[in-house]
Amino acid sequence: MSQGYLQGLERRPANHRPLTPLSLLDRAAETFPDRAAVIHGDLRRPYRELRARARRLAGALAAAGVRRGDTVSALLFNTPPMIEAHYGPAMLGAVLNAINTRLDAAGVAFILDHAEAQVLLVDAELWPLAEAALAQADVAPRVIVWRDPTVPDTHAAAEGREDYEAFLAAGDPDFVGPGPLDEWDAIALNYTSGTTGDPKGVVYHHRGAMLLATGNVIHAGMAGPDGAPPVYLWTLPMFHCNGWCFPWTLSARAGAHVCLRAVRAGPIFELIAEHEVTHMCGAPIVMSALLQAPEAEKKPLPGRVKFLTAAAPPPEAVLAAMTEAGFDVTHVYGLTEVYGPAVVNEWHPEWSDLPPAEQARLKARQGVRYAALEALEVLDPETMAPVPADGETLGEVAFAGNVVMKGYFKNPAATETALRGGWFWSGDLAVKHPDGYVQLKDRSKDIIISGGENISSIEVEEALFRHPAVSLCAVVAMPDATWGETPCAFVELREGAAVEEAELIAHCRAELAHFKAPRRVVFGELPKTSTGKVQKFALREAARAAAG
C-alpha cells in the first residue's frame, strides 16, 4: 500500500459524520419548510413545524432528565406525536421504544421494566391500559398523555395526567441536541412478539435506520405522479419495526404523513381520495379489508396507489383484484431484526408478458436483497454453506450487513445464537432459485414431518388459497398416532362463500401429493397479531386439542 493513503487522510469533522436519519428531517425542513409533513384530521403541519416540535420534545425530555442511552417508551397510535417521537429522543442520543398498542397490561409492564423506561408517552385512549401496566411494573416512568383533538371522547380517561402539548410548549423549538456520537449508537428498541416466551428487545442503530429508510425510497418508489413528493397513509403500525423505518423515509423525500388511528376500510378510502395518497404498507389483512369493504365505503382512487405488503405472498386472485382496484402491490420480506423489509420481489418488466399462472408463481417468491443489505443467503444451518440454487434444497435464510440489528437488549446469549458465524439466522426455511431469488417454504418450527416426509405449510396454504371460497388460511401440524404429524388447515371463507371440508381436502389432493393434503379443515376466524399476522402458535394448540 502506498504510504500516501496513510498520511493526512484521517477522519475529520469535515469528511466524516455519523449516518443518522435525523439529517433527513433537517434537510426537509431547510429545503421544503412549508411543505405538508403531517396531516391529521383538520391539522396540516409543515416540515419547519415538525422539526420545531421534535426539537421541543428533545428539549423537554432533556429538562426532564433524559440522557444519552435512556429509553423513552411510546404507547401511541399512528398519530402526530408518534412521528415526533421518532426524532425528538434521538436528538438527545436517547432511544425510542414504540410499544405494541394491542398488548395486554402484563405484556406492556414487562417491556417497560425490561427497557428501563424513563418516560412514557401515551395516547389518552390507551391510558387505562398504561395505568394497569404501570401498576404491575417496577419502573415508574414520567407519564405524558397526548389528547387527540379528533377524538375528544377519549380524553376523560386520563384526566389529571400531564399533558403532551403542555410538555412540548416548555421545550425550545431551537434546541439542538448532541445527536449520536457514533452511528452505532442505539436509536430504537423494538420487542418481538414473544410467542414462545418473553419478547426480546431488538436494538437498532442510527446507521441501519438511515440506510433502511433511504433503501425504502428506492424499493418502494417513493415518488408521486411526475416525481411529486409521496403522500403516505399510515396503515402499518409505527410500533412495528418503527413502521418499517418509513417515519424517517418520508423526510428523505419531504413527503406527507397521513395519520390513521385505526385500520378500517371506510376511512382508508376517504383519506386516499381526499389527500391523493400515493403509498401505503400493510399485511395481507389490510388488502382483504379493502377488497371486502361494502360498496358504500369504497371511493374511486385519484391515481394508482403503491402498496407494500409482507407476510405470506398474496394469492393470485387477491393480486388481480388489488390491481383492478387501483393498487400496485409489491411483496417484501424481513423481520424485526433487520429493520423490517430487507428483501424485495424485484419485478422484471418482461415477466409481465408471461401467463397469469407463471406471474403468480414468480410473485410468490420473496425475492432479492434490498440495496441497503450487503448479503442474503440460504444456508445449511449445520455446515453454514450455501445450499444449491436449485429451487428445491431447503436451508435457513441468513442476513448480513448494516441493516442487521445490534443485538438483543440485555440478552447476550440470544444475541450470540442469532448472530453466529457472521450471519443473522432468521429461523425461516427457504430455497434459492437459479436466478438468485429466495422463496420461503416455512418457519423452522412450522415444518410438518409426516411419516418421515417434510411438508411445507406454506405449500399447502398456497394450494388452499387457490380455491375461490378461501379468504385466509393457515396450516399447522396436528398430532397423529400413525404418521406422527399431519397437516391441519384453519380457514376463513370469503363473505357469502360456502364449502365443505371434504371439498377443500379434495381440492388440495388434486394440487399436491396426497400425503401433503390436510386431514382436517377447521372453519372460523383465525387469531391474528396486531399487525395482521396469523398466530400459528395458537392454531398449533387448537390442533393438538382437536387431535385429542
XYZ file of C-alpha atoms in Angstrom:
548
model
C 0.000 0.000 0.000
C 1.234 3.438 -0.832
C 2.113 5.392 2.288
C 0.298 8.295 0.730
C -3.013 6.663 1.676
C -1.957 6.666 5.325
C -0.665 10.216 5.647
C -3.006 13.049 6.491
C -6.135 11.200 5.368
C -7.706 10.697 8.790
C -11.383 11.019 9.573
C -12.257 14.618 10.426
C -15.470 16.513 11.143
C -15.203 17.863 7.627
C -15.241 14.446 5.954
C -16.942 12.058 8.382
C -20.228 12.424 10.256
C -22.292 9.615 11.802
C -25.050 8.421 9.484
C -28.406 9.226 11.081
C -31.960 9.731 9.785
C -32.074 12.937 11.844
C -30.220 14.609 8.968
C -33.166 13.788 6.684
C -35.540 15.875 8.792
C -33.075 18.775 8.832
C -32.801 18.687 5.063
C -36.568 18.534 4.563
C -37.171 21.429 6.975
C -34.460 23.545 5.350
C -35.371 22.765 1.726
C -39.173 22.496 1.932
C -40.084 24.337 5.160
C -43.700 24.997 4.138
C -44.442 21.629 2.523
C -47.024 19.491 4.342
C -45.333 16.974 6.623
C -48.155 15.771 8.876
C -51.869 15.521 8.105
C -54.297 14.512 10.840
C -57.953 15.461 10.763
C -58.018 19.217 10.125
C -54.330 19.534 11.067
C -51.802 20.438 8.361
C -48.313 20.713 9.826
C -45.376 21.781 7.588
C -41.826 20.475 7.829
C -40.461 23.518 9.629
C -43.056 22.946 12.347
C -42.431 19.189 12.524
C -38.734 19.844 13.155
C -39.505 22.574 15.686
C -41.819 20.254 17.590
C -39.261 17.427 17.509
C -36.708 19.855 18.912
C -39.171 20.975 21.582
C -39.693 17.338 22.515
C -35.940 16.800 22.751
C -35.508 19.887 24.894
C -38.388 18.973 27.186
C -37.039 15.432 27.586
C -33.592 16.825 28.423
C -35.154 19.088 31.056
C -36.941 16.030 32.440
C -33.582 14.354 32.962
C -33.459 12.089 29.925
C -29.884 11.465 28.854
C -27.968 9.564 26.205
C -28.865 5.878 26.248
C -32.067 6.375 28.239
C -35.294 4.810 26.996
C -38.363 6.805 26.000
C -41.329 4.463 25.615
C -44.375 5.312 23.499
C -47.828 3.755 23.673
C -49.326 5.687 20.786
C -51.385 5.149 17.658
C -50.252 6.316 14.207
C -50.685 9.951 15.164
C -48.542 13.145 15.136
C -46.735 12.552 18.466
C -45.568 9.128 17.268
C -43.898 10.791 14.271
C -42.290 13.383 16.559
C -41.098 10.615 18.884
C -39.056 9.128 16.009
C -36.913 12.278 16.063
C -37.004 14.037 19.455
C -35.442 11.336 21.690
C -32.800 10.535 19.048
C -31.711 14.189 19.062
C -30.561 13.570 22.642
C -28.969 10.226 21.893
C -31.888 8.602 23.733
C -33.710 5.519 22.436
C -37.337 5.244 21.298
C -39.250 2.174 22.434
C -42.532 2.046 20.495
C -44.854 -0.432 22.230
C -47.490 -2.591 20.562
C -50.824 -0.971 21.445
C -52.634 -4.325 21.388
C -50.650 -5.998 24.142
C -52.249 -6.731 27.471
C -51.188 -4.927 30.639
C -48.743 -7.664 31.662
C -47.034 -7.501 28.271
C -46.680 -3.721 28.434
C -45.404 -3.928 32.024
C -42.735 -6.458 31.026
C -41.492 -4.161 28.250
C -41.457 -1.044 30.440
C -39.400 -2.877 33.061
C -37.038 -4.610 30.644
C -36.492 -1.412 28.629
C -35.961 0.615 31.848
C -38.324 3.298 30.570
C -37.588 6.816 31.836
C -40.576 8.441 30.136
C -43.830 7.009 28.765
C -45.721 8.887 26.064
C -49.286 7.563 25.892
C -52.489 8.283 23.971
C -55.383 9.202 26.261
C -57.483 6.368 24.825
C -54.753 3.943 25.906
C -54.386 5.357 29.414
C -56.433 2.557 31.053
C -54.014 0.025 29.518
C -50.993 2.101 30.558
C -52.365 2.571 34.090
C -52.899 -1.167 34.526
C -49.399 -1.878 33.160
C -47.759 0.692 35.446
C -49.494 -0.889 38.440
C -47.684 -4.148 37.607
C -44.341 -2.630 36.598
C -41.328 -1.998 38.804
C -40.288 1.150 36.940
C -42.098 4.447 37.428
C -41.518 6.499 34.270
C -42.721 10.064 33.915
C -46.036 9.750 32.065
C -47.019 12.263 29.379
C -50.513 11.937 27.849
C -51.488 13.096 24.349
C -55.121 14.055 23.934
C -56.088 13.674 20.293
C -58.402 16.553 19.305
C -60.071 14.318 16.679
C -61.459 12.019 19.415
C -62.366 14.252 22.397
C -64.480 11.480 23.909
C -61.257 9.651 24.872
C -59.811 12.485 26.963
C -61.632 11.845 30.223
C -59.854 8.543 30.781
C -56.576 10.363 31.504
C -57.960 13.330 33.403
C -55.336 14.925 35.628
C -52.331 13.384 33.861
C -49.539 15.570 32.472
C -50.417 16.908 29.025
C -48.199 16.274 25.980
C -48.848 19.659 24.359
C -48.016 21.483 27.609
C -44.878 19.364 27.965
C -43.815 20.319 24.423
C -44.593 24.010 24.969
C -41.920 24.093 27.672
C -39.310 22.879 25.178
C -37.149 25.102 22.983
C -38.029 24.997 19.237
C -34.371 25.811 18.509
C -32.970 23.156 20.830
C -30.100 21.297 19.199
C -29.227 18.079 20.966
C -25.948 16.224 20.640
C -27.498 13.503 18.484
C -25.495 10.316 18.020
C -21.807 10.473 18.853
C -21.371 7.377 16.729
C -23.653 5.935 14.050
C -23.543 2.669 16.025
C -25.433 4.400 18.865
C -28.869 2.931 19.533
C -31.855 4.786 18.057
C -34.733 2.385 18.729
C -35.692 -0.636 20.812
C -38.403 -2.910 19.369
C -39.782 -6.004 21.066
C -40.556 -9.202 19.194
C -43.945 -10.830 19.563
C -42.769 -13.270 22.224
C -44.963 -16.149 21.076
C -42.686 -18.752 22.684
C -41.705 -16.861 25.853
C -40.850 -13.333 26.918
C -40.338 -10.964 23.980
C -36.795 -9.998 23.045
C -35.744 -6.376 22.665
C -34.203 -5.708 19.239
C -31.790 -2.762 19.201
C -31.460 -0.595 16.078
C -28.607 1.832 15.413
C -28.597 5.176 13.588
C -26.622 3.787 10.645
C -29.084 0.980 9.976
C -32.086 3.276 10.367
C -30.622 5.722 7.855
C -29.774 3.011 5.330
C -33.103 1.176 5.524
C -35.001 4.487 5.378
C -33.238 5.506 2.181
C -33.478 1.942 0.857
C -37.255 2.315 1.100
C -37.036 5.329 -1.194
C -35.535 3.085 -3.870
C -37.567 -0.083 -3.487
C -40.931 1.477 -2.646
C -40.575 4.005 -5.459
C -41.202 6.909 -3.102
C -42.457 9.477 -5.580
C -45.871 10.623 -6.649
C -47.000 11.341 -10.202
C -44.385 13.207 -12.268
C -41.882 12.959 -9.409
C -44.056 14.824 -6.893
C -43.438 14.116 -3.193
C -45.152 10.973 -1.900
C -48.292 11.053 0.215
C -48.102 8.122 2.617
C -51.087 6.708 4.508
C -50.231 5.076 7.840
C -51.955 1.699 7.546
C -48.863 -0.048 9.003
C -48.381 0.345 12.784
C -45.437 2.570 13.675
C -44.788 0.292 16.638
C -43.961 -2.492 14.147
C -40.240 -2.226 13.265
C -40.626 1.556 13.580
C -43.145 1.399 10.764
C -40.508 -0.326 8.577
C -38.463 2.896 9.011
C -40.963 4.915 6.946
C -41.199 7.666 9.637
C -37.667 8.536 8.501
C -38.169 7.619 4.830
C -40.821 10.312 4.375
C -38.335 13.002 5.414
C -35.900 11.816 2.746
C -38.468 12.806 0.098
C -40.170 15.560 2.134
C -43.379 13.597 1.735
C -46.593 13.824 3.730
C -47.583 11.536 6.607
C -51.353 10.951 6.599
C -52.184 9.721 10.095
C -54.691 6.983 10.868
C -55.701 5.879 14.362
C -57.228 2.558 13.307
C -57.259 0.463 10.129
C -60.786 0.490 8.762
C -61.707 0.362 5.096
C -64.082 3.333 5.073
C -61.635 5.913 6.491
C -58.832 4.483 4.329
C -60.794 5.069 1.117
C -61.821 8.548 2.314
C -58.247 9.576 3.114
C -56.866 8.179 -0.148
C -59.439 10.194 -2.082
C -59.108 13.387 -0.027
C -55.317 13.572 0.103
C -54.430 11.768 -3.143
C -52.457 9.115 -1.279
C -49.679 7.525 -3.346
C -48.188 4.934 -0.976
C -49.175 2.639 1.874
C -47.930 -0.538 3.560
C -49.564 -3.364 5.427
C -50.161 -7.036 5.996
C -52.414 -9.008 3.620
C -55.307 -8.468 6.027
C -55.321 -4.785 5.029
C -55.774 -5.811 1.400
C -58.625 -8.110 2.403
C -60.303 -5.268 4.304
C -60.112 -3.018 1.248
C -61.342 -5.632 -1.197
C -64.184 -6.845 1.009
C -65.397 -3.383 2.050
C -69.057 -2.620 1.365
C -69.544 -0.774 -1.907
C -70.897 2.223 0.010
C -67.486 2.669 1.680
C -65.411 2.392 -1.480
C -64.391 5.529 -3.350
C -62.674 5.938 -6.730
C -58.921 6.298 -6.314
C -57.428 9.575 -7.595
C -54.469 7.631 -9.009
C -52.714 4.322 -8.639
C -51.525 3.570 -5.118
C -48.305 1.644 -4.414
C -48.898 -0.941 -1.703
C -46.053 -2.806 0.027
C -47.090 -5.998 1.760
C -45.195 -8.571 3.796
C -46.016 -11.911 5.432
C -47.304 -14.651 3.117
C -47.383 -13.787 -0.588
C -50.876 -12.707 -1.645
C -52.864 -15.295 -3.610
C -53.178 -14.761 -7.361
C -56.851 -13.797 -7.053
C -56.079 -11.140 -4.427
C -53.265 -9.656 -6.517
C -55.556 -9.491 -9.547
C -58.331 -7.868 -7.518
C -55.934 -5.305 -5.998
C -54.597 -4.415 -9.444
C -58.106 -3.964 -10.754
C -58.974 -1.805 -7.721
C -56.076 0.558 -8.467
C -53.331 -0.752 -6.170
C -49.869 -1.841 -7.365
C -48.692 -4.490 -4.890
C -45.016 -5.167 -4.139
C -44.154 -8.132 -1.933
C -41.369 -7.563 0.634
C -39.922 -9.743 3.364
C -37.970 -9.135 6.527
C -38.022 -9.400 10.300
C -37.813 -7.065 13.271
C -34.119 -7.944 13.492
C -33.443 -6.452 10.024
C -35.419 -3.205 10.485
C -38.458 -4.559 8.644
C -38.300 -5.123 4.862
C -34.821 -6.101 3.673
C -35.821 -8.386 0.786
C -37.991 -7.378 -2.170
C -39.605 -9.267 -5.024
C -37.874 -7.133 -7.660
C -40.085 -7.440 -10.714
C -38.586 -7.814 -14.182
C -40.659 -5.933 -16.807
C -40.566 -8.877 -19.206
C -42.305 -11.041 -16.592
C -45.472 -9.009 -17.154
C -45.828 -10.688 -20.559
C -45.965 -14.176 -19.042
C -49.210 -16.123 -18.500
C -51.017 -15.214 -15.245
C -50.198 -18.546 -13.582
C -46.465 -18.076 -14.254
C -46.620 -14.491 -12.970
C -48.291 -15.759 -9.799
C -45.513 -18.315 -9.351
C -42.880 -15.587 -9.641
C -44.771 -13.236 -7.327
C -44.894 -15.951 -4.658
C -41.144 -15.616 -4.167
C -39.740 -13.299 -1.501
C -37.019 -12.068 -3.857
C -33.599 -10.491 -3.552
C -31.835 -8.269 -1.057
C -32.560 -4.571 -0.614
C -29.795 -2.291 -1.868
C -29.211 -1.432 1.817
C -28.470 -5.077 2.712
C -25.000 -6.395 1.946
C -25.681 -10.143 1.949
C -28.615 -12.534 1.752
C -28.158 -16.290 1.589
C -29.918 -19.592 2.135
C -27.525 -21.644 4.262
C -27.288 -25.171 5.581
C -27.577 -24.487 9.348
C -25.170 -27.318 10.151
C -22.346 -26.607 7.683
C -23.140 -22.886 7.195
C -22.544 -23.442 3.465
C -24.940 -22.017 0.845
C -27.469 -24.535 -0.436
C -27.565 -25.216 -4.187
C -29.558 -22.641 -6.151
C -31.854 -25.347 -7.493
C -35.221 -24.175 -6.145
C -35.525 -27.403 -4.160
C -32.889 -27.719 -1.438
C -34.081 -26.314 1.888
C -31.889 -24.100 4.019
C -32.234 -21.259 6.504
C -32.446 -17.639 5.360
C -29.493 -15.640 6.674
C -28.742 -11.911 6.522
C -25.543 -9.916 6.951
C -24.888 -6.207 6.689
C -25.629 -2.780 8.043
C -29.375 -3.275 8.432
C -28.984 -6.171 10.847
C -29.727 -5.302 14.491
C -27.036 -4.527 17.050
C -28.413 -7.455 19.036
C -30.981 -8.266 21.710
C -31.174 -5.846 24.635
C -29.702 -7.331 27.827
C -29.659 -10.807 26.266
C -26.107 -11.662 25.148
C -26.804 -15.395 24.893
C -29.666 -14.895 22.430
C -27.556 -12.366 20.512
C -24.690 -14.843 20.138
C -27.068 -17.532 18.875
C -28.801 -15.244 16.400
C -25.580 -13.708 15.006
C -23.321 -16.753 14.953
C -20.869 -17.324 12.137
C -21.125 -13.832 10.714
C -24.849 -14.108 9.853
C -28.210 -13.294 11.359
C -30.145 -16.565 11.302
C -33.812 -15.864 10.636
C -35.365 -19.220 11.513
C -37.119 -19.141 8.129
C -36.651 -22.113 5.814
C -36.356 -21.374 2.100
C -34.990 -22.419 -1.265
C -32.871 -20.383 -3.645
C -33.838 -20.399 -7.303
C -31.305 -20.447 -10.157
C -31.862 -16.712 -10.746
C -30.924 -15.965 -7.133
C -34.441 -15.254 -5.882
C -35.262 -16.640 -2.431
C -38.588 -18.307 -1.680
C -39.758 -19.121 1.825
C -41.057 -22.593 2.490
C -41.709 -22.370 6.229
C -40.560 -21.274 9.629
C -38.238 -23.937 11.004
C -40.780 -24.657 13.752
C -43.666 -24.857 11.256
C -42.385 -27.675 9.040
C -44.749 -30.666 9.346
C -42.984 -34.040 9.476
C -45.442 -36.743 8.430
C -44.225 -40.321 8.202
C -40.661 -39.029 7.881
C -41.577 -36.693 4.988
C -41.264 -32.923 5.324
C -44.393 -30.950 4.393
C -44.177 -27.186 3.880
C -47.168 -25.498 5.499
C -46.752 -22.616 3.032
C -47.098 -25.003 0.074
C -50.370 -26.351 1.445
C -51.608 -22.825 2.204
C -50.867 -21.746 -1.366
C -52.982 -24.639 -2.660
C -55.855 -23.695 -0.350
C -55.660 -20.051 -1.421
C -56.289 -21.155 -4.994
C -59.792 -22.275 -4.029
C -62.220 -19.421 -4.768
C -64.046 -19.751 -1.435
C -60.923 -19.227 0.726
C -60.223 -15.749 2.079
C -57.497 -16.586 4.629
C -55.915 -19.818 5.780
C -53.134 -21.284 7.875
C -51.808 -24.822 8.118
C -50.124 -26.369 11.173
C -49.118 -29.802 12.386
C -51.723 -31.997 14.069
C -50.500 -34.966 16.136
C -51.296 -38.303 14.505
C -50.858 -41.746 16.065
C -49.822 -43.335 12.760
C -47.891 -40.630 10.922
C -46.567 -38.581 13.816
C -47.988 -35.382 12.349
C -50.435 -34.498 9.584
C -51.496 -31.109 8.211
C -54.479 -29.379 9.787
C -55.935 -26.371 7.946
C -57.704 -23.411 9.535
C -59.768 -21.459 7.023
C -61.692 -18.196 6.833
C -64.156 -18.123 3.947
C -64.956 -15.206 1.701
C -68.141 -13.356 2.578
C -71.098 -15.262 1.191
C -68.999 -18.310 0.235
C -69.750 -21.864 1.344
C -67.662 -25.003 1.010
C -67.448 -28.340 2.813
C -64.361 -29.775 4.479
C -64.283 -32.714 2.043
C -64.291 -30.399 -0.960
C -61.288 -28.441 0.279
C -59.368 -31.614 1.073
C -60.132 -32.957 -2.398
C -59.017 -29.645 -3.908
C -55.653 -29.937 -2.138
C -55.237 -33.594 -3.137
C -55.708 -32.552 -6.770
C -52.942 -29.942 -6.469
C -50.459 -31.663 -4.139
C -49.004 -35.032 -3.359
C -51.758 -36.773 -1.406
C -49.758 -37.017 1.823
C -49.454 -33.207 1.850
C -53.202 -32.564 1.815
C -54.770 -31.590 5.156
C -56.557 -34.347 7.061
C -58.711 -31.797 8.901
C -60.161 -28.404 7.970
C -61.419 -26.100 10.722
C -63.576 -23.139 9.656
C -63.693 -19.836 11.535
C -61.861 -16.571 12.163
C -58.090 -17.007 12.539
C -56.304 -15.457 15.549
C -54.036 -12.616 14.428
C -51.380 -10.313 15.819
C -51.830 -6.551 15.841
C -50.003 -6.406 12.513
C -52.332 -8.914 10.876
C -50.086 -11.966 11.035
C -51.762 -15.258 11.858
C -50.813 -16.583 15.295
C -49.765 -20.104 14.403
C -48.805 -20.934 17.967
C -52.474 -20.585 18.945
C -53.513 -22.760 15.994
C -50.985 -25.444 16.948
C -52.587 -25.574 20.391
C -56.038 -25.821 18.794
C -54.848 -28.613 16.502
C -53.416 -30.560 19.443
C -56.710 -30.162 21.292
C -58.685 -31.287 18.234
C -56.489 -34.371 17.934
C -57.376 -35.315 21.476
